[in-house]
């Protein structure tokens, strides 16, 4: 099943969603683990209809799958379907499911450092934020415009940009950049 999950993930990333479905449906026994990468791909490729279908299949076999609820809500949000997004979030909360915060790790000098979104606990937080601001400025100068469609709709634009620019992955990368020599490969996990 693990290998099929990888194939589904690769096909999904390439936008070949229907081929990914064919692979899953050809399996004698599929499980939510195989379907979840396809659900993520539905968000990336803005395929609400397939996202609904995949989420239904996952939730039939695993109704407590908090990640499925969050992804489906994000699919709706990215499509501007705010009422549907809020409805899924409401269902998740009614079931007592809590979104697990995303963690990102990076190893520097044989020490693993963990980050969550808007991490305020790291001893180098001020330097990390300064590096993030520097990087965000360079990206903006290069013409980068953040996609704000997938961020909560009930916050102002400045807060949306902040949420996008302070993800755990970005914090880990900024930490790696300020704590390693130039051109050092950074691996986050």
Tab-separated table of N, CA and C in Angstrom, residues 39-138:
chain	number	residue	atom	x	y	z
A	39	UNK	N	-6.484	13.861	-1.926
A	39	UNK	CA	-7.264	14.973	-1.386
A	39	UNK	C	-6.423	16.251	-1.360
A	40	UNK	N	-5.170	16.127	-0.970
A	40	UNK	CA	-4.267	17.281	-1.001
A	40	UNK	C	-4.080	17.812	-2.415
A	41	UNK	N	-3.990	16.901	-3.383
A	41	UNK	CA	-3.833	17.311	-4.784
A	41	UNK	C	-5.093	18.018	-5.292
A	42	UNK	N	-6.253	17.605	-4.791
A	42	UNK	CA	-7.497	18.276	-5.190
A	42	UNK	C	-7.470	19.742	-4.768
A	43	UNK	N	-6.873	20.029	-3.624
A	43	UNK	CA	-6.746	21.425	-3.187
A	43	UNK	C	-5.798	22.182	-4.113
A	44	UNK	N	-4.636	21.594	-4.367
A	44	UNK	CA	-3.629	22.250	-5.206
A	44	UNK	C	-4.182	22.542	-6.597
A	45	UNK	N	-4.955	21.611	-7.134
A	45	UNK	CA	-5.451	21.743	-8.506
A	45	UNK	C	-6.899	22.244	-8.571
A	46	UNK	N	-7.409	22.739	-7.441
A	46	UNK	CA	-8.738	23.369	-7.374
A	46	UNK	C	-9.850	22.487	-7.922
A	47	UNK	N	-9.826	21.220	-7.554
A	47	UNK	CA	-10.859	20.301	-8.017
A	47	UNK	C	-11.796	19.989	-6.847
A	48	UNK	N	-12.795	20.857	-6.669
A	48	UNK	CA	-13.722	20.731	-5.548
A	48	UNK	C	-14.539	19.448	-5.660
A	49	UNK	N	-15.039	19.171	-6.851
A	49	UNK	CA	-15.905	18.006	-7.046
A	49	UNK	C	-15.189	16.708	-6.655
A	50	UNK	N	-13.976	16.526	-7.135
A	50	UNK	CA	-13.240	15.318	-6.781
A	50	UNK	C	-12.864	15.344	-5.295
A	51	UNK	N	-12.537	16.517	-4.769
A	51	UNK	CA	-12.212	16.636	-3.349
A	51	UNK	C	-13.364	16.172	-2.475
A	52	UNK	N	-14.581	16.551	-2.845
A	52	UNK	CA	-15.764	16.108	-2.091
A	52	UNK	C	-15.908	14.593	-2.151
A	53	UNK	N	-15.707	14.046	-3.336
A	53	UNK	CA	-15.830	12.594	-3.511
A	53	UNK	C	-14.787	11.848	-2.679
A	54	UNK	N	-13.545	12.311	-2.733
A	54	UNK	CA	-12.461	11.666	-1.991
A	54	UNK	C	-12.700	11.793	-0.489
A	55	UNK	N	-13.088	12.983	-0.038
A	55	UNK	CA	-13.340	13.189	1.394
A	55	UNK	C	-14.452	12.268	1.880
A	56	UNK	N	-15.492	12.112	1.074
A	56	UNK	CA	-16.596	11.223	1.456
A	56	UNK	C	-16.090	9.796	1.640
A	57	UNK	N	-15.258	9.328	0.722
A	57	UNK	CA	-14.709	7.973	0.828
A	57	UNK	C	-13.837	7.814	2.076
A	58	UNK	N	-13.012	8.812	2.346
A	58	UNK	CA	-12.140	8.745	3.527
A	58	UNK	C	-12.980	8.740	4.797
A	59	UNK	N	-13.958	9.645	4.875
A	59	UNK	CA	-14.742	9.784	6.100
A	59	UNK	C	-15.701	8.623	6.331
A	60	UNK	N	-16.067	7.905	5.270
A	60	UNK	CA	-16.889	6.708	5.454
A	60	UNK	C	-16.137	5.646	6.242
A	61	UNK	N	-14.851	5.524	5.977
A	61	UNK	CA	-14.068	4.504	6.684
A	61	UNK	C	-13.360	5.054	7.917
A	62	UNK	N	-13.201	6.377	7.999
A	62	UNK	CA	-12.501	6.981	9.137
A	62	UNK	C	-13.136	8.332	9.469
A	63	UNK	N	-14.336	8.315	10.106
A	63	UNK	CA	-15.056	9.564	10.362
A	63	UNK	C	-14.336	10.526	11.310
A	64	UNK	N	-13.345	10.045	12.024
A	64	UNK	CA	-12.603	10.894	12.965
A	64	UNK	C	-11.328	11.467	12.345
A	65	UNK	N	-11.177	11.360	11.047
A	65	UNK	CA	-9.965	11.826	10.376
A	65	UNK	C	-9.968	13.357	10.321
A	66	UNK	N	-9.294	13.970	11.298
A	66	UNK	CA	-9.287	15.432	11.379
A	66	UNK	C	-8.603	16.067	10.169
A	67	UNK	N	-7.564	15.430	9.658
A	67	UNK	CA	-6.850	15.981	8.500
A	67	UNK	C	-7.763	16.054	7.276
A	68	UNK	N	-8.633	15.077	7.121
A	68	UNK	CA	-9.565	15.077	5.992
A	68	UNK	C	-10.519	16.267	6.102
A	69	UNK	N	-11.045	16.496	7.298
A	69	UNK	CA	-11.927	17.647	7.509
A	69	UNK	C	-11.203	18.954	7.179
A	70	UNK	N	-9.986	19.085	7.660
A	70	UNK	CA	-9.223	20.319	7.437
A	70	UNK	C	-8.942	20.516	5.947
A	71	UNK	N	-8.511	19.452	5.268
A	71	UNK	CA	-8.219	19.574	3.831
A	71	UNK	C	-9.464	19.936	3.026
A	72	UNK	N	-10.590	19.280	3.338
A	72	UNK	CA	-11.818	19.590	2.598
A	72	UNK	C	-12.233	21.041	2.848
A	73	UNK	N	-12.127	21.482	4.085
A	73	UNK	CA	-12.430	22.881	4.399
A	73	UNK	C	-11.518	23.819	3.611
A	74	UNK	N	-10.247	23.469	3.514
A	74	UNK	CA	-9.292	24.288	2.756
A	74	UNK	C	-9.593	24.280	1.260
A	75	UNK	N	-10.066	23.149	0.746
A	75	UNK	CA	-10.455	23.074	-0.669
A	75	UNK	C	-11.592	24.058	-0.933
A	76	UNK	N	-12.591	24.039	-0.052
A	76	UNK	CA	-13.710	24.976	-0.202
A	76	UNK	C	-13.234	26.423	-0.081
A	77	UNK	N	-12.385	26.689	0.900
A	77	UNK	CA	-11.899	28.060	1.110
A	77	UNK	C	-11.137	28.557	-0.113
A	78	UNK	N	-10.275	27.711	-0.666
A	78	UNK	CA	-9.489	28.103	-1.838
A	78	UNK	C	-10.390	28.395	-3.035
A	79	UNK	N	-11.557	27.744	-3.066
A	79	UNK	CA	-12.505	27.967	-4.160
A	79	UNK	C	-13.461	29.124	-3.853
A	80	UNK	N	-13.277	29.761	-2.697
A	80	UNK	CA	-14.150	30.870	-2.325
A	80	UNK	C	-15.500	30.433	-1.799
A	81	UNK	N	-15.646	29.150	-1.482
A	81	UNK	CA	-16.901	28.616	-0.955
A	81	UNK	C	-16.847	28.657	0.575
A	82	UNK	N	-16.940	29.871	1.112
A	82	UNK	CA	-16.715	30.084	2.541
A	82	UNK	C	-17.761	29.415	3.412
A	83	UNK	N	-19.013	29.376	2.972
A	83	UNK	CA	-20.051	28.727	3.779
A	83	UNK	C	-19.786	27.233	3.897
A	84	UNK	N	-19.405	26.606	2.795
A	84	UNK	CA	-19.083	25.173	2.832
A	84	UNK	C	-17.869	24.919	3.714
A	85	UNK	N	-16.878	25.793	3.620
A	85	UNK	CA	-15.685	25.662	4.450
A	85	UNK	C	-16.050	25.752	5.927
A	86	UNK	N	-16.862	26.752	6.272
A	86	UNK	CA	-17.279	26.927	7.666
A	86	UNK	C	-18.106	25.745	8.144
A	87	UNK	N	-18.942	25.192	7.265
A	87	UNK	CA	-19.764	24.037	7.623
A	87	UNK	C	-18.893	22.834	7.984
A	88	UNK	N	-17.864	22.580	7.199
A	88	UNK	CA	-16.961	21.457	7.485
A	88	UNK	C	-16.235	21.695	8.805
A	89	UNK	N	-15.778	22.926	9.024
A	89	UNK	CA	-15.106	23.241	10.294
A	89	UNK	C	-16.065	23.034	11.462
A	90	UNK	N	-17.320	23.418	11.293
A	90	UNK	CA	-18.326	23.234	12.340
A	90	UNK	C	-18.527	21.742	12.630
A	91	UNK	N	-18.629	20.937	11.579
A	91	UNK	CA	-18.773	19.481	11.762
A	91	UNK	C	-17.584	18.906	12.523
A	92	UNK	N	-16.394	19.368	12.166
A	92	UNK	CA	-15.175	18.885	12.824
A	92	UNK	C	-15.216	19.217	14.313
A	93	UNK	N	-15.595	20.442	14.636
A	93	UNK	CA	-15.648	20.864	16.034
A	93	UNK	C	-16.753	20.145	16.799
A	94	UNK	N	-17.902	19.917	16.143
A	94	UNK	CA	-18.994	19.178	16.786
A	94	UNK	C	-18.560	17.773	17.178
A	95	UNK	N	-17.715	17.173	16.372
A	95	UNK	CA	-17.221	15.821	16.661
A	95	UNK	C	-16.077	15.836	17.671
A	96	UNK	N	-15.667	17.019	18.075
A	96	UNK	CA	-14.581	17.129	19.046
A	96	UNK	C	-13.206	16.899	18.444
A	97	UNK	N	-13.110	17.026	17.126
A	97	UNK	CA	-11.827	16.817	16.458
A	97	UNK	C	-11.041	18.117	16.470
A	98	UNK	N	-9.792	18.031	16.809
A	98	UNK	CA	-8.937	19.214	16.850
A	98	UNK	C	-7.875	19.109	15.778
A	99	UNK	N	-7.657	20.224	15.110
A	99	UNK	CA	-6.603	20.270	14.101
A	99	UNK	C	-5.259	20.172	14.809
A	100	UNK	N	-4.484	19.200	14.392
A	100	UNK	CA	-3.153	19.045	14.963
A	100	UNK	C	-2.238	20.094	14.346
A	101	UNK	N	-1.528	20.838	15.186
A	101	UNK	CA	-0.633	21.844	14.605
A	101	UNK	C	0.461	21.190	13.777
A	102	UNK	N	0.770	21.806	12.662
A	102	UNK	CA	1.841	21.292	11.816
A	102	UNK	C	3.198	21.557	12.446
A	103	UNK	N	4.038	20.575	12.413
A	103	UNK	CA	5.404	20.707	12.929
A	103	UNK	C	6.380	20.520	11.783
A	104	UNK	N	7.449	21.254	11.828
A	104	UNK	CA	8.534	21.089	10.868
A	104	UNK	C	9.826	21.020	11.654
A	105	UNK	N	10.692	20.106	11.239
A	105	UNK	CA	11.966	19.923	11.918
A	105	UNK	C	13.100	20.198	10.948
A	106	UNK	N	14.198	20.665	11.509
A	106	UNK	CA	15.420	20.852	10.741
A	106	UNK	C	16.582	20.470	11.648
A	107	UNK	N	17.557	19.785	11.066
A	107	UNK	CA	18.747	19.418	11.827
A	107	UNK	C	19.894	20.347	11.437
A	108	UNK	N	20.478	20.977	12.446
A	108	UNK	CA	21.631	21.855	12.257
A	108	UNK	C	22.653	21.491	13.323
A	109	UNK	N	23.877	21.216	12.902
A	109	UNK	CA	24.959	20.844	13.825
A	109	UNK	C	24.560	19.682	14.737
A	110	UNK	N	23.973	18.650	14.138
A	110	UNK	CA	23.572	17.434	14.852
A	110	UNK	C	22.532	17.677	15.940
A	111	UNK	N	21.794	18.763	15.845
A	111	UNK	CA	20.712	19.037	16.786
A	111	UNK	C	19.442	19.300	15.988
A	112	UNK	N	18.352	18.636	16.381
A	112	UNK	CA	17.079	18.797	15.691
A	112	UNK	C	16.291	19.922	16.364
A	113	UNK	N	15.808	20.843	15.535
A	113	UNK	CA	15.002	21.969	16.016
A	113	UNK	C	13.599	21.815	15.442
A	114	UNK	N	12.587	22.007	16.286
A	114	UNK	CA	11.193	21.853	15.888
A	114	UNK	C	10.512	23.217	15.845
A	115	UNK	N	9.647	23.398	14.837
A	115	UNK	CA	8.921	24.657	14.680
A	115	UNK	C	7.447	24.380	14.427
A	116	UNK	N	6.599	25.264	14.936
A	116	UNK	CA	5.183	25.287	14.598
A	116	UNK	C	4.897	26.662	13.994
A	117	UNK	N	3.714	26.824	13.411
A	117	UNK	CA	3.371	28.116	12.810
A	117	UNK	C	3.439	29.217	13.862
A	118	UNK	N	4.000	30.347	13.492
A	118	UNK	CA	4.163	31.516	14.366
A	118	UNK	C	4.810	31.136	15.699
A	119	UNK	N	5.816	30.279	15.630
A	119	UNK	CA	6.512	29.790	16.828
A	119	UNK	C	7.134	30.954	17.599
A	120	UNK	N	6.764	31.091	18.858
A	120	UNK	CA	7.294	32.160	19.711
A	120	UNK	C	8.240	31.626	20.782
A	121	UNK	N	8.492	30.314	20.774
A	121	UNK	CA	9.255	29.688	21.843
A	121	UNK	C	10.743	29.526	21.551
A	122	UNK	N	11.112	29.568	20.296
A	122	UNK	CA	12.510	29.293	19.961
A	122	UNK	C	13.407	30.410	20.488
A	123	UNK	N	14.557	30.051	21.078
A	123	UNK	CA	15.445	31.075	21.632
A	123	UNK	C	15.964	32.078	20.594
A	124	UNK	N	15.954	31.720	19.312
A	124	UNK	CA	16.427	32.637	18.269
A	124	UNK	C	15.268	33.272	17.501
A	125	UNK	N	14.095	33.332	18.126
A	125	UNK	CA	12.904	33.789	17.395
A	125	UNK	C	13.087	35.164	16.754
A	126	UNK	N	13.750	36.085	17.444
A	126	UNK	CA	13.918	37.427	16.875
A	126	UNK	C	14.765	37.403	15.604
A	127	UNK	N	15.858	36.633	15.628
A	127	UNK	CA	16.707	36.520	14.436
A	127	UNK	C	15.978	35.798	13.306
A	128	UNK	N	15.182	34.785	13.674
A	128	UNK	CA	14.425	34.028	12.669
A	128	UNK	C	13.411	34.941	11.985
A	129	UNK	N	12.682	35.717	12.775
A	129	UNK	CA	11.682	36.634	12.209
A	129	UNK	C	12.361	37.681	11.325
A	130	UNK	N	13.506	38.190	11.764
A	130	UNK	CA	14.239	39.173	10.950
A	130	UNK	C	14.646	38.568	9.610
A	131	UNK	N	15.107	37.317	9.619
A	131	UNK	CA	15.486	36.643	8.368
A	131	UNK	C	14.263	36.426	7.485
A	132	UNK	N	13.139	36.042	8.094
A	132	UNK	CA	11.903	35.875	7.323
A	132	UNK	C	11.499	37.188	6.656
A	133	UNK	N	11.580	38.264	7.400
A	133	UNK	CA	11.219	39.572	6.837
A	133	UNK	C	12.151	39.937	5.682
A	134	UNK	N	13.431	39.643	5.837
A	134	UNK	CA	14.396	39.909	4.761
A	134	UNK	C	14.029	39.096	3.518
A	135	UNK	N	13.750	37.804	3.720
A	135	UNK	CA	13.387	36.931	2.597
A	135	UNK	C	12.076	37.373	1.955
A	136	UNK	N	11.089	37.718	2.785
A	136	UNK	CA	9.803	38.177	2.246
A	136	UNK	C	9.981	39.438	1.412
A	137	UNK	N	10.853	40.342	1.863
A	137	UNK	CA	11.137	41.558	1.095
A	137	UNK	C	11.757	41.241	-0.255
A	138	UNK	N	12.705	40.303	-0.265
A	138	UNK	CA	13.348	39.920	-1.536
A	138	UNK	C	12.339	39.271	-2.484
